[in-house]
Coordinates of N, CA and C in Angstrom, one line a residue:
X198 N 57.6 75.3 124.0 CA 56.5 76.2 124.1 C 55.3 75.3 124.5
X199 N 54.5 75.8 125.5 CA 53.4 75.1 125.9 C 52.3 76.1 126.4
X200 N 51.0 75.7 126.3 CA 49.9 76.5 126.7 C 49.0 75.6 127.5
X201 N 48.5 76.1 128.7 CA 47.7 75.4 129.6 C 46.4 76.1 129.8
X202 N 45.3 75.3 129.9 CA 44.0 75.9 130.1 C 43.2 75.0 131.1
X203 N 42.4 75.6 131.9 CA 41.4 74.9 132.7 C 40.0 75.1 132.1
X204 N 39.3 74.0 131.8 CA 38.0 74.1 131.1 C 37.0 73.3 131.9
X205 N 35.7 73.4 131.5 CA 34.6 72.6 132.1 C 34.5 72.9 133.6
X206 N 34.5 74.2 133.9 CA 34.4 74.5 135.3 C 35.6 73.9 136.1
X207 N 36.8 74.0 135.5 CA 38.0 73.5 136.1 C 38.1 72.0 136.3
X208 N 37.1 71.2 135.7 CA 37.2 69.8 135.8 C 38.2 69.2 134.7
X209 N 38.5 70.0 133.7 CA 39.4 69.5 132.7 C 40.7 70.4 132.7
X210 N 41.8 69.8 132.9 CA 43.1 70.6 132.7 C 43.8 70.1 131.5
X211 N 44.0 71.0 130.6 CA 44.5 70.7 129.2 C 45.8 71.5 129.0
X212 N 46.8 70.7 128.4 CA 48.1 71.4 128.1 C 48.5 70.9 126.7
X213 N 48.8 71.8 125.8 CA 49.3 71.5 124.5 C 50.7 72.2 124.3
X214 N 51.5 71.6 123.5 CA 52.8 72.3 123.3 C 53.7 71.7 122.2
X215 N 54.8 72.3 122.0 CA 55.8 71.8 121.0 C 57.2 71.8 121.6
X216 N 58.0 71.0 121.1 CA 59.4 70.9 121.6 C 60.3 70.9 120.3
X217 N 61.3 71.8 120.4 CA 62.3 71.9 119.3 C 63.7 71.8 119.8
X218 N 64.6 71.1 119.2 CA 66.0 71.0 119.6 C 66.9 70.8 118.4
X219 N 68.0 71.5 118.4 CA 69.1 71.4 117.4 C 70.4 71.3 118.2
X220 N 71.1 70.2 118.2 CA 72.3 70.0 119.0 C 73.4 69.4 118.1
X221 N 74.6 70.0 118.3 CA 75.7 69.5 117.6 C 76.8 69.1 118.6
X222 N 77.3 67.9 118.6 CA 78.3 67.4 119.5 C 79.5 66.9 118.7
X223 N 80.7 67.3 119.1 CA 82.0 66.8 118.5 C 82.8 66.1 119.6
X224 N 83.5 65.1 119.2 CA 84.4 64.3 120.1 C 85.6 64.1 119.3
X225 N 86.8 64.5 119.9 CA 88.1 64.3 119.3 C 89.1 63.9 120.3
X226 N 89.3 62.6 120.3 CA 90.2 61.9 121.4 C 91.5 61.5 120.8
X227 N 92.6 61.7 121.6 CA 93.9 61.3 121.2 C 94.4 60.3 122.2
X228 N 94.8 59.1 121.7 CA 95.3 58.0 122.5 C 96.8 57.8 122.2
X229 N 97.6 58.3 123.1 CA 99.1 58.2 122.9 C 99.7 57.0 123.5
X230 N 99.3 55.8 123.0 CA 99.7 54.5 123.6 C 101.0 54.1 123.0
X231 N 102.0 53.9 123.9 CA 103.3 53.3 123.4 C 103.9 54.1 122.3
X232 N 103.9 55.4 122.4 CA 104.5 56.2 121.3 C 106.0 55.9 121.2
X233 N 106.5 55.7 120.0 CA 107.8 55.3 119.7 C 107.9 53.8 119.4
X234 N 106.9 53.1 119.7 CA 106.9 51.6 119.3 C 106.9 51.5 117.8
X235 N 106.2 52.4 117.1 CA 106.1 52.2 115.6 C 107.5 52.3 115.0
X236 N 108.4 53.2 115.5 CA 109.7 53.4 114.9 C 110.6 52.1 115.2
X237 N 110.3 51.4 116.3 CA 111.1 50.2 116.6 C 110.6 48.9 115.9
X238 N 109.2 48.8 115.9 CA 108.6 47.5 115.5 C 107.7 47.6 114.3
X239 N 107.3 48.9 114.0 CA 106.3 49.0 112.9 C 104.9 48.9 113.4
X240 N 104.7 48.7 114.7 CA 103.4 48.6 115.3 C 102.9 49.9 115.9
X241 N 101.8 50.5 115.4 CA 101.4 51.8 115.8 C 100.1 51.6 116.7
X242 N 100.2 51.9 118.0 CA 99.1 51.8 118.9 C 98.5 53.2 119.2
X243 N 99.1 54.2 118.7 CA 98.5 55.6 118.9 C 97.2 55.7 118.0
X244 N 96.3 56.6 118.5 CA 95.0 56.7 117.8 C 94.4 58.1 118.0
X245 N 93.8 58.6 117.0 CA 93.0 59.8 117.0 C 91.6 59.4 116.5
X246 N 90.6 59.5 117.4 CA 89.2 59.1 117.1 C 88.4 60.4 117.1
X247 N 87.7 60.6 116.0 CA 86.9 61.8 115.8 C 85.5 61.5 115.3
X248 N 84.5 62.1 115.9 CA 83.2 62.1 115.4 C 82.4 63.3 115.7
X249 N 81.4 63.6 114.8 CA 80.6 64.8 115.0 C 79.1 64.3 114.7
X250 N 78.2 64.6 115.6 CA 76.8 64.2 115.5 C 75.9 65.4 115.6
X251 N 75.1 65.6 114.6 CA 74.1 66.7 114.7 C 72.7 66.1 114.8
X252 N 72.0 66.5 115.8 CA 70.6 66.0 116.1 C 69.6 67.1 116.0
X253 N 68.6 66.9 115.2 CA 67.5 67.8 115.1 C 66.2 67.1 115.5
X254 N 65.5 67.6 116.5 CA 64.3 67.0 117.0 C 63.1 68.0 117.1
X255 N 62.0 67.6 116.6 CA 60.7 68.4 116.7 C 59.6 67.5 117.2
X256 N 58.8 68.0 118.2 CA 57.7 67.2 118.7 C 56.5 68.1 119.1
X257 N 55.4 67.5 119.0 CA 54.1 68.1 119.5 C 53.5 67.2 120.5
X258 N 52.8 67.7 121.5 CA 52.3 66.9 122.6 C 51.0 67.5 123.1
X259 N 50.2 66.7 123.7 CA 49.0 67.1 124.4 C 48.9 66.3 125.7
X260 N 48.5 66.9 126.8 CA 48.3 66.3 128.1 C 46.9 66.8 128.7
X261 N 46.2 65.9 129.3 CA 44.9 66.3 129.9 C 44.6 65.5 131.1
X262 N 43.8 66.1 132.0 CA 43.3 65.4 133.2 C 41.9 65.8 133.4
X263 N 41.0 64.8 133.5 CA 39.5 65.1 133.6 C 39.0 64.5 134.8
X264 N 38.3 65.4 135.7 CA 37.7 64.9 136.9 C 36.3 64.4 136.5
X265 N 36.0 63.1 136.5 CA 34.7 62.5 136.2 C 33.8 62.7 137.4
X266 N 34.3 62.6 138.6 CA 33.5 62.9 139.8 C 34.4 63.7 140.8
X267 N 34.0 63.9 142.0 CA 34.8 64.6 143.0 C 36.0 63.7 143.4
X268 N 35.9 62.4 143.1 CA 36.9 61.4 143.6 C 37.6 60.8 142.4
X269 N 37.0 60.6 141.3 CA 37.6 59.8 140.2 C 38.0 60.7 139.0
X270 N 39.2 60.5 138.6 CA 39.8 61.3 137.5 C 40.5 60.3 136.5
X271 N 40.5 60.7 135.2 CA 41.3 60.1 134.2 C 42.3 61.1 133.7
X272 N 43.4 60.5 133.2 CA 44.5 61.4 132.7 C 45.2 60.7 131.5
X273 N 45.8 61.5 130.7 CA 46.5 60.9 129.6 C 47.3 61.9 128.8
X274 N 48.1 61.4 127.8 CA 48.8 62.3 127.0 C 49.3 61.6 125.7
X275 N 49.6 62.4 124.7 CA 50.1 61.8 123.5 C 51.2 62.8 122.9
X276 N 52.2 62.2 122.3 CA 53.3 63.0 121.8 C 53.8 62.3 120.5
X277 N 54.0 63.2 119.5 CA 54.6 62.7 118.2 C 55.9 63.4 118.0
X278 N 57.0 62.5 117.8 CA 58.3 63.0 117.7 C 58.9 62.7 116.3
X279 N 59.6 63.7 115.7 CA 60.4 63.6 114.5 C 61.8 63.9 114.8
X280 N 62.7 63.0 114.4 CA 64.1 63.2 114.8 C 65.0 62.8 113.6
X281 N 66.1 63.6 113.4 CA 67.1 63.3 112.4 C 68.5 63.4 113.0
X282 N 69.3 62.4 112.8 CA 70.7 62.5 113.2 C 71.6 62.3 112.0
X283 N 72.6 63.3 112.0 CA 73.7 63.2 110.9 C 75.0 63.0 111.6
X284 N 75.7 61.9 111.2 CA 76.9 61.5 111.9 C 78.1 61.4 110.9
X285 N 79.2 62.0 111.3 CA 80.5 62.0 110.6 C 81.6 61.5 111.5
X286 N 82.4 60.6 111.0 CA 83.5 60.1 111.8 C 84.7 59.8 110.9
X287 N 85.9 59.8 111.6 CA 87.2 59.4 111.0 C 88.1 59.0 112.1
X288 N 88.8 57.9 112.0 CA 89.8 57.4 113.0 C 91.1 57.1 112.3
X289 N 92.2 57.5 112.9 CA 93.5 57.4 112.3 C 94.6 57.1 113.3
X290 N 95.7 56.5 112.9 CA 96.9 56.3 113.7 C 97.7 57.6 113.7
X291 N 98.3 58.0 114.8 CA 99.0 59.2 114.9 C 100.4 59.1 114.3
X292 N 101.1 58.0 114.5 CA 102.5 58.0 114.1 C 102.6 57.5 112.6
X293 N 101.9 56.5 112.3 CA 102.0 56.0 110.9 C 101.1 56.8 109.9
X294 N 100.1 57.5 110.4 CA 99.2 58.2 109.6 C 98.1 57.4 109.0
X295 N 98.1 56.1 109.3 CA 97.1 55.2 108.7 C 95.7 55.6 109.1
X296 N 94.8 55.7 108.2 CA 93.4 56.0 108.4 C 92.6 54.7 108.4
X297 N 92.3 54.2 109.5 CA 91.6 52.9 109.6 C 90.1 53.0 109.6
X298 N 89.6 54.2 109.8 CA 88.2 54.5 109.6 C 88.2 55.8 108.7
X299 N 88.0 55.7 107.4 CA 88.0 56.9 106.6 C 86.7 57.8 106.9
X300 N 86.8 59.0 106.5 CA 85.7 59.9 106.7 C 84.4 59.2 106.1
X301 N 83.4 59.1 107.0 CA 82.2 58.4 106.7 C 81.0 59.3 107.2
X302 N 80.0 59.5 106.4 CA 78.8 60.2 106.7 C 77.6 59.2 106.8
X303 N 76.9 59.2 107.9 CA 75.7 58.4 108.1 C 74.5 59.2 108.6
X304 N 73.3 58.8 108.4 CA 72.2 59.5 108.9 C 71.0 58.5 109.3
X305 N 70.2 58.9 110.3 CA 69.0 58.2 110.6 C 67.9 59.2 110.8
X306 N 66.7 58.7 110.5 CA 65.4 59.4 110.6 C 64.5 58.6 111.5
X307 N 63.7 59.3 112.3 CA 62.8 58.7 113.2 C 61.5 59.4 113.3
X308 N 60.4 58.7 113.3 CA 59.0 59.3 113.5 C 58.3 58.3 114.4
X309 N 58.0 58.8 115.6 CA 57.5 57.9 116.6 C 56.4 58.5 117.5
X310 N 55.3 57.8 117.7 CA 54.3 58.3 118.7 C 54.7 57.7 120.1
X311 N 54.2 58.4 121.1 CA 54.3 57.8 122.5 C 53.0 58.3 123.2
X312 N 52.6 57.6 124.3 CA 51.4 57.9 124.9 C 51.5 57.6 126.4
X313 N 50.6 58.2 127.2 CA 50.4 57.8 128.6 C 48.9 57.9 128.9
X314 N 48.4 57.0 129.9 CA 47.0 57.0 130.2 C 46.9 56.4 131.6
X315 N 45.9 56.9 132.3 CA 45.7 56.3 133.7 C 44.4 56.8 134.3
X316 N 44.1 56.2 135.5 CA 42.9 56.5 136.3 C 43.4 56.8 137.7
X317 N 42.9 57.8 138.3 CA 43.3 58.2 139.7 C 42.0 58.3 140.5
X318 N 42.1 57.7 141.7 CA 40.9 57.8 142.7 C 41.4 58.4 144.0
X319 N 40.8 59.5 144.4 CA 41.1 60.2 145.6 C 40.1 59.8 146.7
X320 N 40.5 59.0 147.6 CA 39.6 58.5 148.7 C 39.2 59.6 149.6
X321 N 40.1 60.5 149.9 CA 39.8 61.6 150.8 C 40.9 62.7 150.5
X322 N 41.0 63.7 151.4 CA 42.0 64.7 151.1 C 43.4 64.2 151.4
X323 N 43.6 63.0 151.9 CA 44.9 62.5 152.3 C 45.4 61.3 151.6
X324 N 44.5 60.6 150.9 CA 44.9 59.3 150.3 C 44.4 59.3 148.8
X325 N 45.3 58.9 147.9 CA 45.0 58.8 146.5 C 45.7 57.5 146.0
X326 N 44.9 56.8 145.1 CA 45.5 55.6 144.4 C 45.4 55.8 142.9
X327 N 46.2 55.1 142.2 CA 46.2 55.3 140.7 C 46.7 54.0 140.0
X328 N 46.3 53.9 138.8 CA 46.9 52.9 137.8 C 47.2 53.7 136.6
X329 N 48.3 53.3 135.9 CA 48.7 54.0 134.7 C 49.5 53.1 133.8
X330 N 49.5 53.5 132.5 CA 50.4 52.8 131.5 C 50.9 53.9 130.6
X331 N 52.0 53.5 129.9 CA 52.6 54.5 129.0 C 53.6 53.8 128.1
X332 N 54.0 54.5 127.0 CA 55.0 54.0 126.1 C 56.1 55.1 125.9
X333 N 57.2 54.6 125.5 CA 58.3 55.5 125.3 C 59.4 54.9 124.4
X334 N 60.4 55.6 124.1 CA 61.5 55.1 123.2 C 62.7 55.9 123.5
X335 N 63.8 55.2 123.2 CA 65.2 55.9 123.2 C 65.7 55.8 121.8
X336 N 66.0 56.9 121.2 CA 66.3 57.0 119.8 C 67.6 56.2 119.5
X337 N 67.7 55.8 118.2 CA 68.9 55.1 117.8 C 70.1 56.0 117.7
X338 N 71.2 55.4 117.1 CA 72.4 56.2 117.0 C 73.4 55.5 116.2
X339 N 74.7 55.7 116.6 CA 75.8 55.2 115.8 C 76.9 54.7 116.8
X340 N 77.7 53.8 116.4 CA 78.8 53.3 117.2 C 80.0 54.3 117.0
X341 N 80.2 55.1 118.0 CA 81.3 56.1 117.9 C 82.7 55.6 118.1
X342 N 82.9 54.3 118.5 CA 84.2 53.8 118.7 C 84.5 52.5 117.9
X343 N 84.3 52.6 116.6 CA 84.5 51.4 115.8 C 86.0 51.1 115.6
X344 N 86.3 49.9 115.4 CA 87.7 49.5 115.1 C 87.9 49.1 113.7
X345 N 86.7 49.0 112.9 CA 86.8 48.6 111.5 C 85.5 49.3 110.8
X346 N 85.6 49.5 109.5 CA 84.5 50.2 108.9 C 83.2 49.4 109.0
X347 N 83.2 48.1 109.1 CA 81.9 47.3 109.1 C 81.2 47.5 110.5
X348 N 81.9 48.1 111.5 CA 81.3 48.4 112.8 C 80.5 49.7 112.8
X349 N 80.4 50.4 111.7 CA 79.8 51.7 111.6 C 78.3 51.7 111.4
X350 N 77.7 50.6 111.3 CA 76.3 50.5 111.0 C 75.5 51.2 112.1
X351 N 74.5 52.0 111.7 CA 73.6 52.6 112.8 C 72.8 51.6 113.4
X352 N 72.3 51.9 114.7 CA 71.4 51.0 115.4 C 70.1 51.7 115.6
X353 N 69.0 51.0 115.7 CA 67.7 51.5 115.7 C 67.2 51.9 117.1
X354 N 66.0 52.5 117.2 CA 65.5 52.9 118.6 C 65.1 51.7 119.5
X355 N 65.1 52.0 120.7 CA 64.7 51.1 121.8 C 63.3 51.5 122.2
X356 N 62.4 50.6 122.4 CA 61.0 50.9 122.8 C 60.7 50.2 124.2
X357 N 59.8 50.9 124.9 CA 59.3 50.4 126.2 C 57.9 50.6 126.4
X358 N 57.2 49.7 127.1 CA 55.8 49.9 127.6 C 55.9 49.7 129.1
X359 N 55.2 50.6 129.8 CA 55.3 50.6 131.3 C 53.9 50.5 131.8
X360 N 53.8 49.8 133.0 CA 52.5 49.7 133.7 C 52.8 49.9 135.2
X361 N 52.0 50.7 135.9 CA 52.2 51.1 137.2 C 50.9 51.2 138.0
X362 N 51.0 50.9 139.3 CA 49.9 51.1 140.2 C 50.5 51.6 141.5
X363 N 49.9 52.6 142.2 CA 50.5 53.2 143.4 C 49.5 53.8 144.3
X364 N 50.0 54.2 145.4 CA 49.3 54.9 146.5 C 50.1 56.1 147.0
X365 N 49.5 57.2 147.2 CA 50.1 58.4 147.7 C 49.3 58.9 148.9
X366 N 49.9 59.1 150.1 CA 49.1 59.4 151.3 C 49.9 60.4 152.1
X367 N 49.2 61.3 152.7 CA 49.7 62.2 153.7 C 49.1 61.9 155.1
X368 N 49.8 61.4 156.1 CA 49.3 60.8 157.3 C 49.8 61.6 158.5
X369 N 49.1 61.3 159.6 CA 49.5 61.8 160.9 C 49.7 63.3 160.9
X370 N 48.6 64.0 160.5 CA 48.6 65.4 160.5 C 49.7 66.0 159.6
X371 N 49.9 65.4 158.5 CA 50.9 65.9 157.5 C 52.4 65.7 158.0
X372 N 52.5 64.8 159.0 CA 53.9 64.5 159.5 C 54.5 63.4 158.7
X373 N 53.8 62.6 157.9 CA 54.3 61.5 157.2 C 53.8 61.6 155.8
X374 N 54.7 61.6 154.8 CA 54.3 61.5 153.4 C 54.7 60.1 152.9
X375 N 53.7 59.3 152.4 CA 53.9 57.9 152.0 C 53.6 57.8 150.5
X376 N 54.6 57.4 149.7 CA 54.4 57.1 148.3 C 54.9 55.7 148.0
X377 N 54.0 54.9 147.5 CA 54.4 53.5 147.2 C 53.9 53.2 145.7
X378 N 54.6 52.3 145.0 CA 54.3 52.0 143.7 C 54.8 50.6 143.3
X379 N 54.1 49.9 142.4 CA 54.7 48.7 141.8 C 54.6 49.0 140.3
X380 N 55.6 48.5 139.6 CA 55.6 48.8 138.1 C 56.2 47.6 137.4
X381 N 55.9 47.6 136.1 CA 56.5 46.6 135.2 C 56.8 47.3 133.8
X382 N 58.0 47.0 133.4 CA 58.5 47.6 132.1 C 58.8 46.5 131.1
X383 N 58.3 46.6 129.9 CA 58.6 45.7 128.8 C 59.4 46.4 127.7
X384 N 60.5 45.8 127.3 CA 61.4 46.4 126.3 C 61.4 45.6 125.0
X385 N 61.5 46.4 123.9 CA 61.7 45.8 122.6 C 63.0 46.5 122.0
X386 N 63.8 45.7 121.3 CA 65.0 46.2 120.6 C 65.9 47.0 121.6
X387 N 66.1 46.4 122.8 CA 66.9 47.1 123.8 C 68.3 47.3 123.3
X388 N 68.9 48.4 123.6 CA 70.2 48.8 123.2 C 71.3 48.4 124.2
X389 N 72.2 47.5 123.7 CA 73.3 47.0 124.5 C 74.6 47.1 123.7
X390 N 75.7 47.4 124.4 CA 77.0 47.4 123.8 C 77.7 46.0 124.1
X391 N 78.3 45.5 123.0 CA 79.0 44.2 123.2 C 80.3 44.2 122.5
X392 N 81.1 43.3 122.9 CA 82.5 43.1 122.3 C 82.6 41.6 121.9
X393 N 83.1 41.4 120.7 CA 83.3 40.0 120.2 C 84.6 40.0 119.3
X394 N 85.0 38.8 119.1 CA 86.2 38.6 118.3 C 85.8 38.7 116.8
X395 N 86.7 39.4 116.0 CA 86.5 39.5 114.6 C 87.2 38.4 113.9
X396 N 87.2 38.4 112.5 CA 87.8 37.3 111.7 C 89.3 37.2 111.9
X397 N 90.0 38.3 112.3 CA 91.4 38.3 112.5 C 91.8 38.0 113.9
X398 N 90.9 37.8 114.8 CA 91.2 37.6 116.2 C 91.2 38.8 117.0
X399 N 91.0 40.0 116.4 CA 90.9 41.2 117.2 C 89.5 41.4 117.8
X400 N 89.3 42.6 118.4 CA 88.1 42.8 119.1 C 87.1 43.6 118.2
X401 N 85.9 43.3 118.2 CA 84.9 44.0 117.5 C 83.8 44.6 118.4
X402 N 83.6 45.9 118.4 CA 82.6 46.6 119.3 C 81.4 46.8 118.5
X403 N 80.2 46.5 119.1 CA 79.0 46.6 118.4 C 77.9 47.0 119.4
X404 N 76.8 47.6 118.8 CA 75.6 47.9 119.6 C 74.4 47.2 119.1

């Protein structure tokens, strides 16, 4: 839901709004590896991996652009996000019935602000330059493919700060559209998936 208004003799463009989402995703995978090996050797490589994740997100935001002169404008925005994730998982072997990840319930809660701000200068009707900065995040989650219960720990959100400068131009009687930009992104708590050996020599998947 969003509402837009032009104010101050159309020098100020204002938008406010809210965002709501409720999403439920299930994953139920069957791996029929070397079926029959369990009866011969006692080694069961078959697997059924199940998880269910319910995500509820609510956010409020405001964006604005203000013309300070006929050529110079400032713009910016702010958003506040609240998010909750509920995660249920269970992994088992198909032939032996071994449950190597028992039913487990986990949850995470997130409250995060994000912003954007910038300055725009319109040299004429065809050329505009700008500089801007902003922040953002990618929410945390859960390892959906654990091989042992100690791999089920949730991981936190990833954060980024971005900086950009650019030029946009329409040239040669509108025959050429030129958009150029340089940017720099800085990340904190970046989310990466890794694989390492565990204490028994097997593989451990982690985020």
